[in-house]
Amino acid sequence: MSGSAPADASAGALSVDVVPLGGLGEFGLNMMAISCGEATIVIDAGAMFPEPDLPGVDLIVPDLAYLEARRGQVKALVLTHGHEDHIGGVPYVLPLVSGPVYGTPLALALVEPKVEEHGVEHGPGYVPVKPRDVVTVGPFTLEFIRVTHSMPDCVAVAITTPQGVLLHTGDFKIDQTPLDGEAFDLPRFAQLGASGVLALLCDSTNVERRGFTGSEREVEDAFEEIFTATEGRLVVGTFSSSLYRLQILVDLATQFERKVAFVGRGMERNSQIAQKLGHLHLPTGVVIRDSDVPNFPAQDVLCLVTGAQGEPNAALSRIAINDHRHVRLGDRDRVVLSARAIPGNEKAIGRVMNHLARRGVDVITEADKHVHVSGHGSSEELKLLLSLVRPRYMIPIHGEFRQLARHARIAEVVTGGLPEPVTVLMAEDGDIVRFDAQGGRLHDKTPTGRVLIDSTRVGEVNDEVLRDRRHIAADGVVVPVVAINRQTGVVEGVPELLVRGFVTADDPDILGAAAAMLSEVIDGCGVEERTDPGLMQERVRTEVRRFLRKRTGRRPMVLPVVMEI
Amino acid sequence: MSGSAPADASAGALSVDVVPLGGLGEFGLNMMAISCGEATIVIDAGAMFPEPDLPGVDLIVPDLAYLEARRGQVKALVLTHGHEDHIGGVPYVLPLVSGPVYGTPLALALVEPKVEEHGVEHGPGYVPVKPRDVVTVGPFTLEFIRVTHSMPDCVAVAITTPQGVLLHTGDFKIDQTPLDGEAFDLPRFAQLGASGVLALLCDSTNVERRGFTGSEREVEDAFEEIFTATEGRLVVGTFSSSLYRLQILVDLATQFERKVAFVGRGMERNSQIAQKLGHLHLPTGVVIRDSDVPNFPAQDVLCLVTGAQGEPNAALSRIAINDHRHVRLGDRDRVVLSARAIPGNEKAIGRVMNHLARRGVDVITEADKHVHVSGHGSSEELKLLLSLVRPRYMIPIHGEFRQLARHARIAEVVTGGLPEPVTVLMAEDGDIVRFDAQGGRLHDKTPTGRVLIDSTRVGEVNDEVLRDRRHIAADGVVVPVVAINRQTGVVEGVPELLVRGFVTADDPDILGAAAAMLSEVIDGCGVEERTDPGLMQERVRTEVRRFLRKRTGRRPMVLPVVMEI
């Protein structure tokens, strides 16, 4: 992994720093800063949803200290595509960006309402780009290159710097038969490779999988079988951003004469945006409102729903416990989980499946039929890209340490025998990778970490947008402890509320009142909800937060402990 | 699912109740009571390890209210095999059993030290049984029948009752080439089927998998490749009860001239027990102590280690953060995870893999090579058993609700077209399934649930063995909240301790002292340990418990909250 000799071109030129701020050493919250002289650009600004062991938090974004220190010098925010783990942090990053936001029309369409919702205005504006477009930002020239992924309108970015070309892949797989005909721009990658790439910054998500990932179209056969065999309602849970998947399902619904309802906020919003931009074609008369679902015969309906990861508040979780306003399922109905389980969500998904089984609903997953295909390239695709681009350096991005390390091994296997093997730079969040006359190397570290966001503050965002949870004493902590009999759903004893740094002196009854409120709320839930610790945890958290906010105007961190006994 | 007409034989005879107390509607803690007149027998007495969201607890066992109400009438405890989810609760159940414990020699050898450790003496003693043995217990006649599974010496139990034969499969797959030649007794299952089985109680664990599970031998090829290709130390993480797996690895080690070290308490203990009983053949001179590992060249060592589920205190976790006394790994060494991830453990396993990747260690999992095969039968094996036994009733056991429901569907598919289709009785923990002249049906419910065990009480066990955590106010609750920077491992601020019901009046400094102690302990941990929330949570819990016990003699429930920020 030692650097090779400096290239002549770069001698005397300004050095370039590549600074991963998120997504290297972890999944989610992808963000990469690139600095040269007085100019910095940022590629992506992702967020991450907290794991269940961090229940006081709504969203996690990268620490922005590096960008804060460069206030006024951050010349552009560049988005590779519109997934949450690439754009979810935009509202928090934008106040630090003094130039425009570049992105494809779909990525921008998904970002703009999110930013507006946070009350942030961005003077420098949004610049839509299309593949092969070239823009100049300070010392950088950016070219956008089409890649394929699980959603449309994704790009890689080739950044020409004084030290050479940095090629950032974004997220990708090589889909040879993309549904919209927008092919992965292999020829441009090859050209760039031929003219010399300093460093390839390459997606490592699926490096542990063998072979090729396969086209989005691959699910068509399995779904055709499912449409043929389903007698009742058909409900498909998938990511609302998986627009190819949605298109395939809409087309099959049209063919099998089912009406389509988009159920869940994300589904409604994304399907509207995608339709407007031409990424989702909805034949006239096919779409119905979710409130119309009960008015159609079961066999005439397809519901596309949010919640395939078992998220407690999403449509599928509510449907599973028979608590959805419009969609109620029974014996002949069928649910398809058309998504992989994100590690950590297995138990929550299992609980949703148990609830559905209690309704008599048949549940089909990836284990049963080929109803999901990943959006990230497997090891053969990563090898192909390396062979095509032949960079001097490779920085594995997007993965936990073990994926990055595996990617490094692949680079050794592919290029180890060549006259000029690729030098892998293993960087993690906060590392400063410097390219200069001496080549590329880990040069220094910058402070980094995670910022935990409490979304009850939505709408208050501006420069104080970052509600940093680091000092938990600030508003205090409240830990409601509830013990529930897992068979009967009965609360054992009275809920307890432990507090710290949350002042109760001027309202001494508040904890007793909160406990009484909790008992009442839990009694009002159905047995299925009460005996599901995941759902109860979310419910307890929401109710306690709301109660304390109303009564005190304060927002302590609420960390519910729900014990199933 | 309605019962068929009563059989003549059962008219006027005593009714029989089948009462699942654990394992139906959940994985783990398998326990089934069977009652007739004044006599009850118990099949298995399993335990379950808590999920990370129940961090104050060491072990979970079923609620024993049903057995307590029958004190003096519980005539036997019958063990199908020696896995924790079938024997882990024995020390807690035994005080309620007034007859002997029946089990195969291996199952009993694994149970007895566990019971002794808890200071329980069992007067009625232990009765070793072998396949085809028949014993009579009150109105029941029990016959033990060989089945195959991931460990040796497993049996099913055919229980002849006044209402007919109940056939309880225990855990099984149909291994056509068992390593020890002890074949699944298909002929006896067929005979029983031919002479009439009232109800089949059948393992549902793997009902969602298609096809046949395959023999334990199937991993041989993959491991042979791995032995051939590994230049440094080879470390295999697997369950210490997977004795076939261990035998295959010992044989390969002998062939490839590696010494074998059993690392971790479970590995040491189980390998000794298995060797004594002839279930593990260790050629002379092959086994070395773990303390000898550093004295052998890397390429001459195979370590068989505990911790393949990412358990924070197990050998593999310590090895992964370079904190094991004897085993330290580096660049050319290789770790194989020869186990499936139990749902809920994915993140912890991922963390161990990340730590190992940091050491430069190559990690091989099921995703890379065929290094693991399940011990439970897949759907074709379940169908085969149904076709062979043709019971009047089937009760799916061992699974969450969705697996039980899927198993019911399989029974419909297999027998739905027959003149006498199987009637499936969908029971969950606490249901009383009654068989009498009217046939079989869900008759009533008995209180059930989970009892959470705090193992710091080991050795104090007798009739008060059950430290029921239901009333959390009893000894109080302590919630240590620690915020750690995920990059640097630095503790942000001072750890906070929230308390409830834990009296601090006579020692007002205790919380401050505990916080100071925690800060010190965390400072003393390596960065890798500090930045791993799973490991830190376990560490914080252990240290706080120890501190409070020493200083106050009391044992509050400790629920650590470790925030990675």
GROMACS .gro file of C-alpha atoms in nm, chain B residues 277-500:
model
  224
  842LEU     CA    1  -1.863  -4.027   2.622
  843GLY     CA    2  -1.703  -4.125   2.294
  844HIS     CA    3  -1.866  -3.852   2.088
  845LEU     CA    4  -1.539  -3.678   2.012
  846HIS     CA    5  -1.229  -3.870   1.912
  847LEU     CA    6  -0.912  -3.676   1.979
  848PRO     CA    7  -0.601  -3.852   1.843
  849THR     CA    8  -0.314  -3.854   2.092
  850GLY     CA    9  -0.097  -3.546   2.083
  851VAL     CA   10  -0.332  -3.335   1.873
  852VAL     CA   11  -0.487  -3.125   2.147
  853ILE     CA   12  -0.294  -2.841   2.310
  854ARG     CA   13  -0.396  -2.595   2.582
  855ASP     CA   14  -0.492  -2.245   2.476
  856SER     CA   15  -0.196  -2.116   2.675
  857ASP     CA   16   0.030  -2.316   2.443
  858VAL     CA   17  -0.099  -2.151   2.127
  859PRO     CA   18   0.175  -1.886   2.128
  860ASN     CA   19   0.440  -2.162   2.145
  861PHE     CA   20   0.349  -2.317   1.812
  862PRO     CA   21   0.415  -2.177   1.465
  863ALA     CA   22   0.103  -2.006   1.331
  864GLN     CA   23   0.055  -2.254   1.049
  865ASP     CA   24   0.050  -2.544   1.295
  866VAL     CA   25  -0.249  -2.429   1.498
  867LEU     CA   26  -0.626  -2.463   1.478
  868CYS     CA   27  -0.826  -2.285   1.747
  869LEU     CA   28  -1.187  -2.388   1.803
  870VAL     CA   29  -1.345  -2.092   1.977
  871THR     CA   30  -1.671  -1.977   2.133
  872GLY     CA   31  -1.835  -1.652   2.031
  873ALA     CA   32  -1.958  -1.704   1.676
  874GLN     CA   33  -2.272  -1.504   1.766
  875GLY     CA   34  -2.066  -1.199   1.860
  876GLU     CA   35  -2.123  -1.250   2.235
  877PRO     CA   36  -1.922  -0.970   2.400
  878ASN     CA   37  -1.756  -1.189   2.664
  879ALA     CA   38  -1.678  -1.491   2.449
  880ALA     CA   39  -1.333  -1.585   2.325
  881LEU     CA   40  -1.380  -1.461   1.969
  882SER     CA   41  -1.480  -1.110   2.078
  883ARG     CA   42  -1.172  -1.087   2.298
  884ILE     CA   43  -0.951  -1.220   2.019
  885ALA     CA   44  -1.105  -0.973   1.775
  886ILE     CA   45  -1.004  -0.671   1.985
  887ASN     CA   46  -0.663  -0.826   2.056
  888ASP     CA   47  -0.749  -0.870   2.421
  889HIS     CA   48  -0.726  -1.248   2.456
  890ARG     CA   49  -0.460  -1.380   2.689
  891HIS     CA   50  -0.325  -1.643   2.453
  892VAL     CA   51  -0.460  -1.603   2.105
  893ARG     CA   52  -0.346  -1.302   1.904
  894LEU     CA   53  -0.411  -1.283   1.535
  895GLY     CA   54  -0.254  -1.097   1.248
  896ASP     CA   55  -0.213  -1.065   0.879
  897ARG     CA   56  -0.192  -1.421   0.749
  898ASP     CA   57  -0.437  -1.569   0.999
  899ARG     CA   58  -0.788  -1.667   0.914
  900VAL     CA   59  -1.115  -1.683   1.104
  901VAL     CA   60  -1.411  -1.894   0.994
  902LEU     CA   61  -1.757  -1.828   1.134
  903SER     CA   62  -1.910  -2.173   1.114
  904ALA     CA   63  -2.257  -2.086   1.238
  905ARG     CA   64  -2.561  -1.902   1.118
  906ALA     CA   65  -2.638  -1.563   1.269
  907ILE     CA   66  -2.923  -1.601   1.515
  908PRO     CA   67  -3.166  -1.317   1.427
  909GLY     CA   68  -3.085  -1.017   1.643
  910ASN     CA   69  -2.712  -1.095   1.658
  911GLU     CA   70  -2.622  -0.963   1.311
  912LYS     CA   71  -2.486  -0.632   1.434
  913ALA     CA   72  -2.275  -0.788   1.709
  914ILE     CA   73  -2.130  -1.039   1.462
  915GLY     CA   74  -2.061  -0.757   1.216
  916ARG     CA   75  -1.869  -0.573   1.485
  917VAL     CA   76  -1.651  -0.874   1.555
  918MET     CA   77  -1.581  -0.902   1.181
  919ASN     CA   78  -1.484  -0.535   1.164
  920HIS     CA   79  -1.241  -0.576   1.451
  921LEU     CA   80  -1.086  -0.879   1.284
  922ALA     CA   81  -1.057  -0.691   0.954
  923ARG     CA   82  -0.862  -0.423   1.143
  924ARG     CA   83  -0.614  -0.693   1.249
  925GLY     CA   84  -0.577  -0.781   0.880
  926VAL     CA   85  -0.744  -1.116   0.945
  927ASP     CA   86  -0.939  -1.274   0.662
  928VAL     CA   87  -1.288  -1.377   0.775
  929ILE     CA   88  -1.486  -1.651   0.601
  930THR     CA   89  -1.858  -1.689   0.658
  931GLU     CA   90  -2.146  -1.892   0.521
  932ALA     CA   91  -2.176  -1.628   0.247
  933ASP     CA   92  -1.827  -1.717   0.118
  934LYS     CA   93  -1.815  -2.093   0.153
  935HIS     CA   94  -2.037  -2.377   0.267
  936VAL     CA   95  -1.895  -2.374   0.622
  937HIS     CA   96  -2.223  -2.423   0.802
  938VAL     CA   97  -2.523  -2.647   0.769
  939SER     CA   98  -2.835  -2.613   0.978
  940GLY     CA   99  -2.942  -2.875   1.232
  941HIS     CA  100  -3.312  -2.837   1.157
  942GLY     CA  101  -3.510  -3.000   0.880
  943SER     CA  102  -3.626  -2.788   0.585
  944SER     CA  103  -3.973  -2.802   0.435
  945GLU     CA  104  -3.918  -3.126   0.241
  946GLU     CA  105  -3.806  -3.305   0.557
  947LEU     CA  106  -4.113  -3.181   0.741
  948LYS     CA  107  -4.332  -3.304   0.456
  949LEU     CA  108  -4.158  -3.640   0.461
  950LEU     CA  109  -4.219  -3.683   0.832
  951LEU     CA  110  -4.586  -3.599   0.788
  952SER     CA  111  -4.619  -3.849   0.504
  953LEU     CA  112  -4.447  -4.114   0.709
  954VAL     CA  113  -4.637  -4.064   1.032
  955ARG     CA  114  -4.982  -3.957   0.905
  956PRO     CA  115  -5.102  -3.839   1.244
  957ARG     CA  116  -5.463  -3.740   1.314
  958TYR     CA  117  -5.345  -3.410   1.458
  959MET     CA  118  -5.035  -3.203   1.412
  960ILE     CA  119  -4.913  -2.938   1.655
  961PRO     CA  120  -4.634  -2.728   1.504
  962ILE     CA  121  -4.373  -2.659   1.776
  963HIS     CA  122  -4.047  -2.462   1.802
  964GLY     CA  123  -4.093  -2.140   1.613
  965GLU     CA  124  -4.237  -1.793   1.609
  966PHE     CA  125  -4.598  -1.764   1.501
  967ARG     CA  126  -4.512  -1.726   1.134
  968GLN     CA  127  -4.313  -2.051   1.128
  969LEU     CA  128  -4.593  -2.238   1.305
  970ALA     CA  129  -4.845  -2.094   1.058
  971ARG     CA  130  -4.628  -2.190   0.762
  972HIS     CA  131  -4.597  -2.541   0.899
  973ALA     CA  132  -4.976  -2.559   0.920
  974ARG     CA  133  -4.997  -2.467   0.551
  975ILE     CA  134  -4.752  -2.743   0.467
  976ALA     CA  135  -4.970  -2.993   0.647
  977GLU     CA  136  -5.265  -2.878   0.435
  978VAL     CA  137  -5.061  -2.915   0.117
  979VAL     CA  138  -4.934  -3.261   0.207
  980THR     CA  139  -5.250  -3.414   0.350
  981GLY     CA  140  -5.531  -3.186   0.229
  982GLY     CA  141  -5.615  -3.418  -0.062
  983LEU     CA  142  -5.615  -3.736   0.144
  984PRO     CA  143  -5.930  -3.906   0.270
  985GLU     CA  144  -5.829  -3.813   0.626
  986PRO     CA  145  -5.636  -3.488   0.619
  987VAL     CA  146  -5.431  -3.396   0.924
  988THR     CA  147  -5.605  -3.154   1.159
  989VAL     CA  148  -5.360  -2.883   1.263
  990LEU     CA  149  -5.394  -2.746   1.615
  991MET     CA  150  -5.227  -2.405   1.624
  992ALA     CA  151  -5.119  -2.367   1.986
  993GLU     CA  152  -4.898  -2.109   2.149
  994ASP     CA  153  -4.730  -2.093   2.489
  995GLY     CA  154  -4.992  -2.120   2.761
  996ASP     CA  155  -5.258  -2.286   2.549
  997ILE     CA  156  -5.399  -2.608   2.688
  998VAL     CA  157  -5.464  -2.851   2.405
  999ARG     CA  158  -5.699  -3.121   2.527
 1000PHE     CA  159  -5.745  -3.464   2.377
 1001ASP     CA  160  -6.053  -3.657   2.489
 1002ALA     CA  161  -6.351  -3.841   2.348
 1003GLN     CA  162  -6.444  -3.531   2.145
 1004GLY     CA  163  -6.104  -3.531   1.975
 1005GLY     CA  164  -5.835  -3.264   2.009
 1006ARG     CA  165  -5.889  -2.891   2.052
 1007LEU     CA  166  -5.770  -2.575   2.225
 1008HIS     CA  167  -5.942  -2.611   2.556
 1009ASP     CA  168  -5.817  -2.340   2.788
 1010LYS     CA  169  -5.523  -2.119   2.880
 1011THR     CA  170  -5.275  -2.135   3.165
 1012PRO     CA  171  -5.068  -1.840   3.288
 1013THR     CA  172  -4.735  -1.828   3.116
 1014GLY     CA  173  -4.463  -1.581   3.032
 1015ARG     CA  174  -4.097  -1.534   3.087
 1016VAL     CA  175  -3.886  -1.525   3.395
 1017LEU     CA  176  -3.571  -1.319   3.372
 1018ILE     CA  177  -3.275  -1.460   3.557
 1019ASP     CA  178  -2.986  -1.266   3.700
 1020SER     CA  179  -2.703  -1.514   3.716
 1021THR     CA  180  -2.509  -1.323   3.979
 1022ARG     CA  181  -2.724  -1.534   4.206
 1023VAL     CA  182  -2.567  -1.859   4.089
 1024GLY     CA  183  -2.514  -2.092   4.382
 1025GLU     CA  184  -2.804  -1.959   4.582
 1026VAL     CA  185  -3.053  -2.167   4.398
 1027ASN     CA  186  -3.306  -2.386   4.567
 1028ASP     CA  187  -3.675  -2.335   4.596
 1029GLU     CA  188  -3.628  -1.963   4.563
 1030VAL     CA  189  -3.430  -2.026   4.250
 1031LEU     CA  190  -3.650  -1.806   4.040
 1032ARG     CA  191  -3.542  -1.451   4.070
 1033ASP     CA  192  -3.842  -1.307   3.901
 1034ARG     CA  193  -3.772  -0.970   3.755
 1035ARG     CA  194  -4.137  -0.887   3.716
 1036HIS     CA  195  -4.147  -0.633   3.994
 1037ILE     CA  196  -3.857  -0.420   3.900
 1038ALA     CA  197  -3.902  -0.201   4.205
 1039ALA     CA  198  -3.784  -0.483   4.434
 1040ASP     CA  199  -3.410  -0.409   4.428
 1041GLY     CA  200  -3.434  -0.098   4.218
 1042VAL     CA  201  -3.313  -0.004   3.875
 1043VAL     CA  202  -2.994   0.173   3.780
 1044VAL     CA  203  -2.950   0.315   3.431
 1045PRO     CA  204  -2.593   0.422   3.359
 1046VAL     CA  205  -2.587   0.654   3.058
 1047VAL     CA  206  -2.252   0.685   2.884
 1048ALA     CA  207  -2.187   0.886   2.568
 1049ILE     CA  208  -1.880   0.784   2.374
 1050ASN     CA  209  -1.731   0.946   2.067
 1051ARG     CA  210  -1.734   0.669   1.812
 1052GLN     CA  211  -1.416   0.781   1.646
 1053THR     CA  212  -1.190   0.860   1.938
 1054GLY     CA  213  -1.350   0.646   2.208
 1055VAL     CA  214  -1.342   0.944   2.443
 1056VAL     CA  215  -1.624   0.964   2.698
 1057GLU     CA  216  -1.818   1.284   2.644
 1058GLY     CA  217  -1.880   1.449   2.980
 1059VAL     CA  218  -1.919   1.236   3.291
 1060PRO     CA  219  -2.123   0.914   3.289
 1061GLU     CA  220  -2.464   0.964   3.446
 1062LEU     CA  221  -2.644   0.712   3.665
 1063LEU     CA  222  -3.020   0.733   3.684
 1064VAL     CA  223  -3.177   0.539   3.968
 1065ARG     CA  224  -3.519   0.435   4.084
   0.00000   0.00000   0.00000
